[in-house]
Coordinates of C-alpha atoms and ligand atoms in Angstrom, one line a residue:
M1 CA 22.7 159.6 8.5
S2 CA 24.0 157.5 11.3
N3 CA 27.2 157.4 13.3
T4 CA 27.6 153.7 13.3
Y5 CA 28.6 151.1 10.8
R6 CA 25.4 149.7 9.2
P7 CA 25.2 146.5 7.1
L8 CA 23.2 146.5 3.8
I9 CA 22.2 143.0 2.7
G10 CA 20.4 141.7 -0.3
L11 CA 19.6 138.1 -1.3
E12 CA 19.7 135.9 -4.4
I13 CA 17.9 132.6 -4.0
H14 CA 17.9 129.7 -6.5
V15 CA 15.2 127.1 -6.4
E16 CA 14.8 124.0 -8.6
L17 CA 11.3 123.3 -9.8
K18 CA 10.0 119.8 -9.4
T19 CA 8.5 119.5 -12.9
K20 CA 8.4 116.1 -14.5
S21 CA 10.9 117.0 -17.3
K22 CA 13.8 119.4 -17.6
M23 CA 13.6 123.0 -18.7
F24 CA 14.3 122.6 -22.4
C25 CA 14.2 118.8 -23.1
Q26 CA 12.3 115.7 -22.2
C27 CA 14.8 114.3 -19.7
D28 CA 13.7 113.6 -16.2
A29 CA 14.0 116.6 -14.0
E30 CA 14.5 114.3 -10.9
Y31 CA 18.2 113.5 -11.2
F32 CA 19.1 112.7 -7.5
G33 CA 20.8 109.4 -7.0
K34 CA 21.0 108.5 -10.7
P35 CA 24.2 107.1 -12.2
P36 CA 26.3 110.0 -13.6
N37 CA 25.4 111.3 -17.1
S38 CA 22.6 108.7 -17.4
N39 CA 19.9 111.4 -17.5
T40 CA 20.9 113.5 -20.5
C41 CA 20.2 114.1 -24.2
P42 CA 21.7 116.3 -27.0
V43 CA 19.7 119.4 -25.7
C44 CA 20.9 119.3 -22.1
L45 CA 24.4 118.2 -23.1
G46 CA 24.4 121.4 -25.2
L47 CA 25.4 119.6 -28.4
P48 CA 25.6 121.8 -31.5
G49 CA 22.3 122.0 -33.4
A50 CA 20.1 120.8 -30.6
L51 CA 16.9 122.9 -30.1
P52 CA 15.6 123.9 -26.7
V53 CA 11.8 123.8 -26.2
P54 CA 10.6 125.6 -23.0
N55 CA 8.7 123.6 -20.3
K56 CA 5.2 125.2 -20.0
Q57 CA 4.7 123.9 -16.5
A58 CA 8.0 125.6 -15.4
V59 CA 6.8 128.9 -16.9
E60 CA 3.4 128.6 -15.1
W61 CA 5.1 127.8 -11.8
T62 CA 7.4 130.8 -12.1
I63 CA 4.4 133.0 -12.6
K64 CA 2.8 131.3 -9.6
I65 CA 5.8 132.1 -7.4
G66 CA 5.8 135.7 -8.8
K67 CA 2.1 136.1 -7.9
A68 CA 2.6 134.6 -4.4
F69 CA 5.4 137.2 -3.9
N70 CA 3.1 140.0 -4.8
C71 CA 5.0 140.7 -8.1
I72 CA 3.9 142.3 -11.3
I73 CA 3.9 139.6 -14.0
N74 CA 5.4 140.8 -17.2
K75 CA 3.1 140.1 -20.2
I76 CA 6.1 140.0 -22.5
T77 CA 9.1 138.0 -21.4
K78 CA 12.0 136.3 -23.1
F79 CA 15.0 134.1 -22.5
D80 CA 18.6 135.3 -23.0
R81 CA 21.9 133.7 -23.2
K82 CA 24.3 134.4 -20.3
H83 CA 27.8 133.6 -21.4
Y84 CA 30.5 132.3 -19.3
F85 CA 33.0 129.5 -19.4
Y86 CA 32.9 126.7 -16.9
P87 CA 33.1 123.0 -17.4
D88 CA 29.6 122.4 -15.9
L89 CA 28.1 124.5 -18.7
P90 CA 28.8 122.7 -22.0
K91 CA 27.1 125.3 -24.3
G92 CA 29.4 128.1 -23.0
Y93 CA 26.2 130.0 -22.0
Q94 CA 23.3 129.5 -19.7
I95 CA 19.8 130.1 -20.9
S96 CA 18.5 132.6 -18.4
Q97 CA 16.5 135.9 -18.5
Y98 CA 18.1 139.3 -18.6
D99 CA 16.1 142.4 -19.1
E100 CA 12.6 141.0 -19.3
P101 CA 12.2 138.6 -16.4
I102 CA 8.8 136.8 -15.8
A103 CA 8.1 138.7 -12.5
V104 CA 9.2 142.0 -11.0
K105 CA 8.6 144.4 -8.0
G106 CA 7.1 142.2 -5.3
F107 CA 7.5 141.8 -1.6
I108 CA 7.3 139.2 1.2
E109 CA 6.4 140.0 4.7
A110 CA 8.5 138.5 7.5
N111 CA 9.1 139.6 11.2
G112 CA 6.3 142.1 10.6
K113 CA 8.2 143.9 7.9
K114 CA 8.0 144.1 4.1
F115 CA 11.1 143.1 2.2
R116 CA 11.0 143.9 -1.5
I117 CA 11.6 141.4 -4.3
H118 CA 13.4 142.9 -7.2
R119 CA 12.8 140.2 -9.7
V120 CA 11.9 136.5 -10.3
H121 CA 13.2 134.8 -13.4
L122 CA 13.5 131.4 -14.9
E123 CA 16.6 129.7 -16.1
E124 CA 18.3 126.3 -16.4
D125 CA 20.5 124.7 -13.8
T126 CA 24.0 123.6 -14.7
G127 CA 25.8 120.3 -14.5
K128 CA 27.7 119.3 -11.4
L129 CA 31.4 119.1 -10.9
I130 CA 32.7 116.3 -8.6
H131 CA 36.3 116.6 -7.4
S132 CA 37.7 113.2 -6.3
R133 CA 41.2 111.7 -6.1
G134 CA 42.9 114.6 -7.9
E135 CA 40.4 114.4 -10.8
S136 CA 37.5 116.7 -11.6
L137 CA 34.5 114.9 -13.1
V138 CA 31.4 116.4 -14.5
D139 CA 27.9 115.0 -14.2
F140 CA 25.3 116.5 -16.6
N141 CA 22.2 114.9 -15.0
R142 CA 21.3 118.2 -13.4
S143 CA 22.0 120.2 -16.5
S144 CA 18.9 122.1 -17.6
V145 CA 16.7 121.3 -14.6
P146 CA 14.3 124.3 -14.3
L147 CA 15.7 126.8 -11.9
V148 CA 14.0 129.9 -10.5
E149 CA 16.1 132.8 -9.4
I150 CA 14.7 135.2 -6.9
V151 CA 16.5 138.5 -6.3
T152 CA 15.6 140.9 -3.4
E153 CA 16.4 144.5 -2.9
A154 CA 19.1 145.3 -0.4
D155 CA 16.4 145.8 2.3
F156 CA 18.0 143.9 5.2
D157 CA 20.2 145.3 7.8
N158 CA 20.6 142.3 10.1
E159 CA 20.9 138.5 9.8
D160 CA 17.8 137.6 11.8
D161 CA 15.5 139.4 9.4
V162 CA 17.3 137.6 6.5
V163 CA 16.7 134.2 8.1
S164 CA 13.0 135.0 8.9
F165 CA 12.6 136.1 5.3
L166 CA 14.3 133.0 3.9
K167 CA 12.2 130.7 6.1
E168 CA 9.0 132.4 5.0
L169 CA 10.0 132.1 1.3
H170 CA 10.9 128.4 1.8
T171 CA 7.5 127.7 3.5
I172 CA 5.6 129.5 0.7
I173 CA 7.4 127.6 -2.1
Q174 CA 7.7 124.2 -0.5
Q175 CA 4.6 124.0 1.7
Y176 CA 2.0 126.1 -0.1
L177 CA 2.8 126.4 -3.8
D178 CA 4.1 122.9 -4.0
V179 CA 6.4 123.7 -6.9
S180 CA 9.7 122.7 -5.5
N181 CA 11.1 120.3 -2.9
A182 CA 13.3 123.2 -1.8
D183 CA 15.5 120.6 -0.2
M184 CA 18.7 122.3 1.0
D185 CA 20.6 119.1 1.7
R186 CA 20.1 118.1 -1.9
G187 CA 20.8 121.5 -3.3
S188 CA 17.4 122.2 -4.7
M189 CA 17.4 125.5 -2.7
R190 CA 20.6 127.6 -2.6
M191 CA 21.1 131.0 -1.0
E192 CA 23.5 133.8 -1.8
P193 CA 23.5 136.9 0.5
N194 CA 25.3 140.0 -0.8
I195 CA 26.7 142.1 2.0
S196 CA 28.2 145.5 2.3
V197 CA 28.7 147.9 5.2
R198 CA 28.0 151.6 5.2
K199 CA 30.5 153.8 7.0
P200 CA 29.3 156.2 9.7
G201 CA 27.6 159.1 8.0
E202 CA 27.5 157.3 4.6
D203 CA 24.1 157.2 2.8
G204 CA 23.1 155.3 -0.3
F205 CA 25.0 152.3 -1.5
P206 CA 28.6 151.6 -0.5
P207 CA 31.1 151.5 -3.5
Y208 CA 31.4 147.7 -3.3
K209 CA 29.5 144.5 -2.5
V210 CA 30.5 141.0 -1.5
E211 CA 28.5 138.0 -2.6
V212 CA 28.7 134.8 -0.6
K213 CA 27.8 131.9 -3.0
N214 CA 25.7 128.8 -2.7
I215 CA 24.9 128.4 1.0
N216 CA 22.7 125.5 1.8
S217 CA 21.4 126.1 5.3
F218 CA 19.7 129.0 7.1
N219 CA 22.2 128.8 9.9
F220 CA 25.2 129.0 7.6
V221 CA 23.6 132.1 5.9
K222 CA 23.4 133.7 9.3
K223 CA 27.0 132.8 10.2
A224 CA 28.3 133.9 6.9
I225 CA 26.6 137.3 7.2
Q226 CA 27.9 137.8 10.8
Y227 CA 31.4 136.9 9.6
E228 CA 31.2 139.3 6.6
I229 CA 29.9 142.2 8.7
K230 CA 32.8 141.8 11.1
R231 CA 35.4 141.4 8.4
Q232 CA 34.2 144.3 6.3
T233 CA 33.8 146.6 9.3
E234 CA 37.4 146.0 10.3
I235 CA 38.6 146.8 6.8
L236 CA 36.6 150.0 6.8
E237 CA 37.8 151.0 10.3
N238 CA 41.4 150.7 8.8
G239 CA 40.4 153.3 6.3
E240 CA 40.3 150.8 3.4
I241 CA 37.4 149.6 1.1
P242 CA 36.7 145.9 0.9
V243 CA 37.2 144.3 -2.5
Q244 CA 34.1 143.7 -4.6
E245 CA 34.2 139.9 -5.0
T246 CA 32.5 136.6 -4.7
R247 CA 33.3 134.5 -1.7
G248 CA 32.5 131.0 -0.5
Y249 CA 31.5 130.0 3.0
N250 CA 33.6 127.4 4.7
E251 CA 31.3 125.5 7.1
T252 CA 34.0 123.8 9.2
K253 CA 36.0 127.0 9.8
G254 CA 33.0 129.3 9.9
I255 CA 34.7 131.8 7.6
T256 CA 34.3 133.1 4.1
I257 CA 37.0 132.7 1.5
S258 CA 37.7 134.8 -1.6
Q259 CA 36.8 132.9 -4.8
R260 CA 36.8 135.4 -7.6
V261 CA 36.6 139.1 -8.3
K262 CA 33.0 139.8 -9.2
E263 CA 31.9 139.9 -12.9
E264 CA 29.8 142.8 -14.2
A265 CA 26.7 142.1 -16.3
A266 CA 28.7 143.2 -19.4
D267 CA 31.1 140.3 -18.9
Y268 CA 28.3 137.9 -19.6
R269 CA 27.5 139.5 -23.0
Y270 CA 23.8 138.7 -22.6
F271 CA 21.8 138.6 -25.8
P272 CA 18.3 137.2 -26.6
E273 CA 18.1 133.5 -27.1
P274 CA 17.6 133.1 -30.8
D275 CA 16.1 129.6 -30.6
I276 CA 13.2 130.5 -28.3
P277 CA 10.7 133.2 -29.4
P278 CA 9.6 135.7 -26.7
M279 CA 6.6 134.6 -24.6
V280 CA 3.5 136.8 -24.6
F281 CA 0.9 136.2 -21.8
E282 CA -2.7 137.2 -22.0
Q283 CA -4.1 138.6 -18.8
K284 CA -6.7 135.8 -18.8
F285 CA -3.8 133.3 -18.7
I286 CA -2.0 135.1 -15.8
D287 CA -5.3 135.3 -13.9
S288 CA -6.0 131.6 -14.4
I289 CA -2.9 130.7 -12.3
E290 CA -4.3 130.4 -8.8
I291 CA -2.5 131.1 -5.6
P292 CA -3.6 129.3 -2.4
E293 CA -4.1 131.1 0.9
L294 CA -0.5 131.9 2.0
P295 CA 1.0 131.2 5.4
S296 CA 0.9 134.8 6.5
Q297 CA -2.7 135.2 5.5
K298 CA -3.6 131.9 7.2
L299 CA -1.8 133.1 10.3
S300 CA -3.8 136.4 10.6
R301 CA -7.0 134.5 9.8
Y302 CA -6.3 132.0 12.6
V303 CA -5.8 134.8 15.1
S304 CA -8.9 136.7 14.1
E305 CA -11.2 133.8 13.4
F306 CA -10.1 131.2 15.9
K307 CA -8.7 133.7 18.5
I308 CA -5.6 131.7 19.0
K309 CA -2.2 133.0 20.1
E310 CA -0.2 134.5 17.2
S311 CA 2.9 132.4 18.1
D312 CA 0.7 129.2 17.9
A313 CA -0.8 130.4 14.6
F314 CA 2.7 130.9 13.3
T315 CA 3.8 127.3 14.3
L316 CA 0.6 125.8 12.8
T317 CA 1.0 127.5 9.5
R318 CA 4.6 126.5 8.8
D319 CA 3.5 123.1 7.6
G320 CA 0.6 123.0 5.1
S321 CA -0.6 119.6 6.2
I322 CA -0.6 120.5 9.9
A323 CA -2.5 123.7 9.1
D324 CA -5.1 121.6 7.2
F325 CA -5.3 119.1 10.0
F326 CA -5.9 121.9 12.6
E327 CA -8.7 123.5 10.6
K328 CA -10.4 120.2 10.0
V329 CA -10.3 119.2 13.7
V330 CA -11.5 122.7 14.8
G331 CA -14.5 122.3 12.4
M332 CA -15.4 118.9 13.9
T333 CA -15.9 119.8 17.6
Q334 CA -17.7 122.3 19.6
K335 CA -16.5 120.9 22.9
V336 CA -12.8 121.9 22.5
A337 CA -11.8 125.5 21.9
P338 CA -9.5 126.2 18.9
Q339 CA -6.8 127.4 21.4
Q340 CA -6.9 124.1 23.2
I341 CA -6.6 122.2 19.9
A342 CA -3.7 124.4 19.0
N343 CA -2.1 123.7 22.4
L344 CA -2.4 119.9 21.8
I345 CA -0.8 120.2 18.4
V346 CA 1.9 122.8 19.1
N347 CA 3.0 121.1 22.4
K348 CA 2.8 117.7 20.7
K349 CA 0.4 116.4 23.3
L350 CA -1.3 114.4 20.6
P351 CA 0.1 113.1 17.3
V352 CA -1.0 115.3 14.4
T353 CA -0.2 113.5 11.2
P354 CA -3.4 112.0 9.7
T355 CA -1.3 108.9 9.0
V356 CA -0.8 108.3 12.7
I357 CA -4.3 109.0 13.9
S358 CA -7.4 110.1 12.1
E359 CA -9.0 113.5 12.6
E360 CA -11.9 111.6 14.3
E361 CA -9.6 109.9 16.7
F362 CA -7.8 113.2 17.4
V363 CA -11.2 114.9 18.2
K364 CA -12.3 112.0 20.5
R365 CA -9.0 112.2 22.5
A366 CA -9.0 116.0 22.5
E367 CA -12.6 116.0 23.9
E368 CA -11.7 113.5 26.6
Q369 CA -8.7 115.6 27.6
A370 CA -10.5 118.9 27.4
A371 CA -13.6 118.1 29.3
P372 CA -13.0 119.9 32.6
K373 CA -14.1 117.7 35.5
Q374 CA -16.3 119.0 38.2
T375 CA -14.5 118.4 41.4
D376 CA -17.1 120.0 43.7
S377 CA -19.0 117.0 45.1
S378 CA -21.9 119.1 46.3
V379 CA -22.7 120.1 42.7
L380 CA -22.6 116.4 41.6
D381 CA -24.8 115.4 44.6
A382 CA -27.3 118.1 43.7
A383 CA -27.5 116.8 40.1
V384 CA -27.8 113.2 41.3
K385 CA -30.7 114.1 43.7
K386 CA -32.4 116.1 41.0
V387 CA -32.3 113.2 38.5
I388 CA -33.5 110.6 41.1
S389 CA -36.5 112.6 42.0
A390 CA -37.4 113.4 38.3
N391 CA -37.2 109.7 37.3
E392 CA -39.3 107.8 39.8
K393 CA -40.2 105.1 37.4
V394 CA -36.6 104.3 36.3
V395 CA -35.5 104.4 40.0
Q396 CA -38.2 101.8 40.8
D397 CA -37.1 99.7 37.9
Y398 CA -33.5 99.8 39.2
K399 CA -34.6 99.0 42.8
S400 CA -36.7 96.1 41.6
G401 CA -33.6 94.5 40.1
K402 CA -33.2 96.0 36.5
E403 CA -29.5 96.8 36.9
N404 CA -29.3 98.4 33.4
A405 CA -31.7 101.1 34.4
I406 CA -28.7 102.8 36.1
M407 CA -27.2 103.6 32.8
F408 CA -30.1 105.8 31.9
L409 CA -29.7 107.7 35.1
V410 CA -26.0 108.1 34.6
G411 CA -26.8 109.6 31.2
Q412 CA -29.2 112.0 32.7
V413 CA -26.7 113.2 35.4
M414 CA -24.0 113.6 32.7
R415 CA -26.4 115.8 30.8
E416 CA -27.2 117.8 33.9
M417 CA -23.5 118.2 34.5
K418 CA -23.0 119.2 30.8
G419 CA -20.4 116.5 30.5
K420 CA -18.2 118.0 33.2
A421 CA -18.1 114.8 35.2
D422 CA -16.5 111.4 35.2
A423 CA -19.1 108.8 34.2
N424 CA -17.7 106.2 36.6
V425 CA -17.8 108.6 39.6
V426 CA -21.4 109.5 38.7
K427 CA -22.4 105.8 38.5
S428 CA -21.0 105.0 42.0
R429 CA -22.5 108.1 43.5
L430 CA -25.9 107.2 42.1
I431 CA -25.6 103.7 43.5
E432 CA -24.7 105.1 46.9
F433 CA -27.8 107.3 46.9
L434 CA -30.1 104.6 45.6
T435 CA -29.0 101.9 48.0
S436 CA -29.0 104.3 51.0
S437 CA -32.5 105.5 50.3
R438 CA -33.5 101.8 49.9
A439 CA -32.1 101.1 53.3
Ligands
ZN1 ZN1 18.0 116.4 -21.9
MN2 MN1 21.1 132.4 -11.6

């Protein structure tokens, strides 16, 4: 019980998989930039009699996502037809999954909290409507591209947690599992928050929920949620109940706009897809799908193993290739502490992409920068005297004109100083000593 208005937020996220072919046919799954309707066949155009054949890679990748999100993978799963009429859906239904999704009951950690995943299922993307010059055109190149839908529980009560969660999910899918470009500008990751607000003293779920459709940036998700919380709270304060509906976010105005009154599951008249038999997975098969070390696991390992700051570990693990680079470099040098390497990368003191400089070059420069220079000249002088008296023969060689002998002595002093000296300073100091003792 609480005496304030409290938001209740859940999420639905759609991610296109970057398989080679589409979900149920052999057309190219990469449709971006292709001439309209050039990337189609009878299956993805939904022509009568065409038979869908599921893409095995897409099924495996959905299991991979489910496992990475700590889900239970259902051993028996099937596709269903979800009916609705819209011009971008030529069959009149979308092949999706209804009551037996591939994965259920998982969670992702973000901001130090666990947010539950309700389900992860596989479906097909729709075509795309293009509105131009008073006409509406439809492009089916995207039709039937494999699409994974992730649904969370309504576990969020503020927009910052939502954004942290979405960023974590994006990093896992794009950087670590490598199953989707998750490119929001190109629409391969789309986010839909559903928001309601509980009245003071109200527990459980409010009698309505508002879904904001197809948002393509973290920042717009945040703004849409802030706008909805304010709008709904005002309605509730007036003693009314917000309408259950689907709204769209208008980026330029920063507001949400009513689109349609929300459908119920019954409106879709789901039934099992008769052209695709249910899929039955053996445990062996599920176990064979491997999950790499995930960003949150890497982060804790960096903190415990390398003793680096948690905020730096966070930054390093956001990009898989930077994390790999960091670990490789740490393994290549004893002279630079992991925290110093992390500083160089995080503060962009040195370029980090292996394409710009090699790991070897990075290590060399890091060691140069890291070697703390001894500035106390009495320490240097002591080392110089020690080396001169311990190497009489070499000193004689130098004094009798073998100039190169000095380099041996420089090396000995550097060793004595454990590298914490500038070789040029050492050399000139040695020469001063040797010439003055000669005089
Ligand atoms: Zn096709
Ligand atoms: Mn969907």
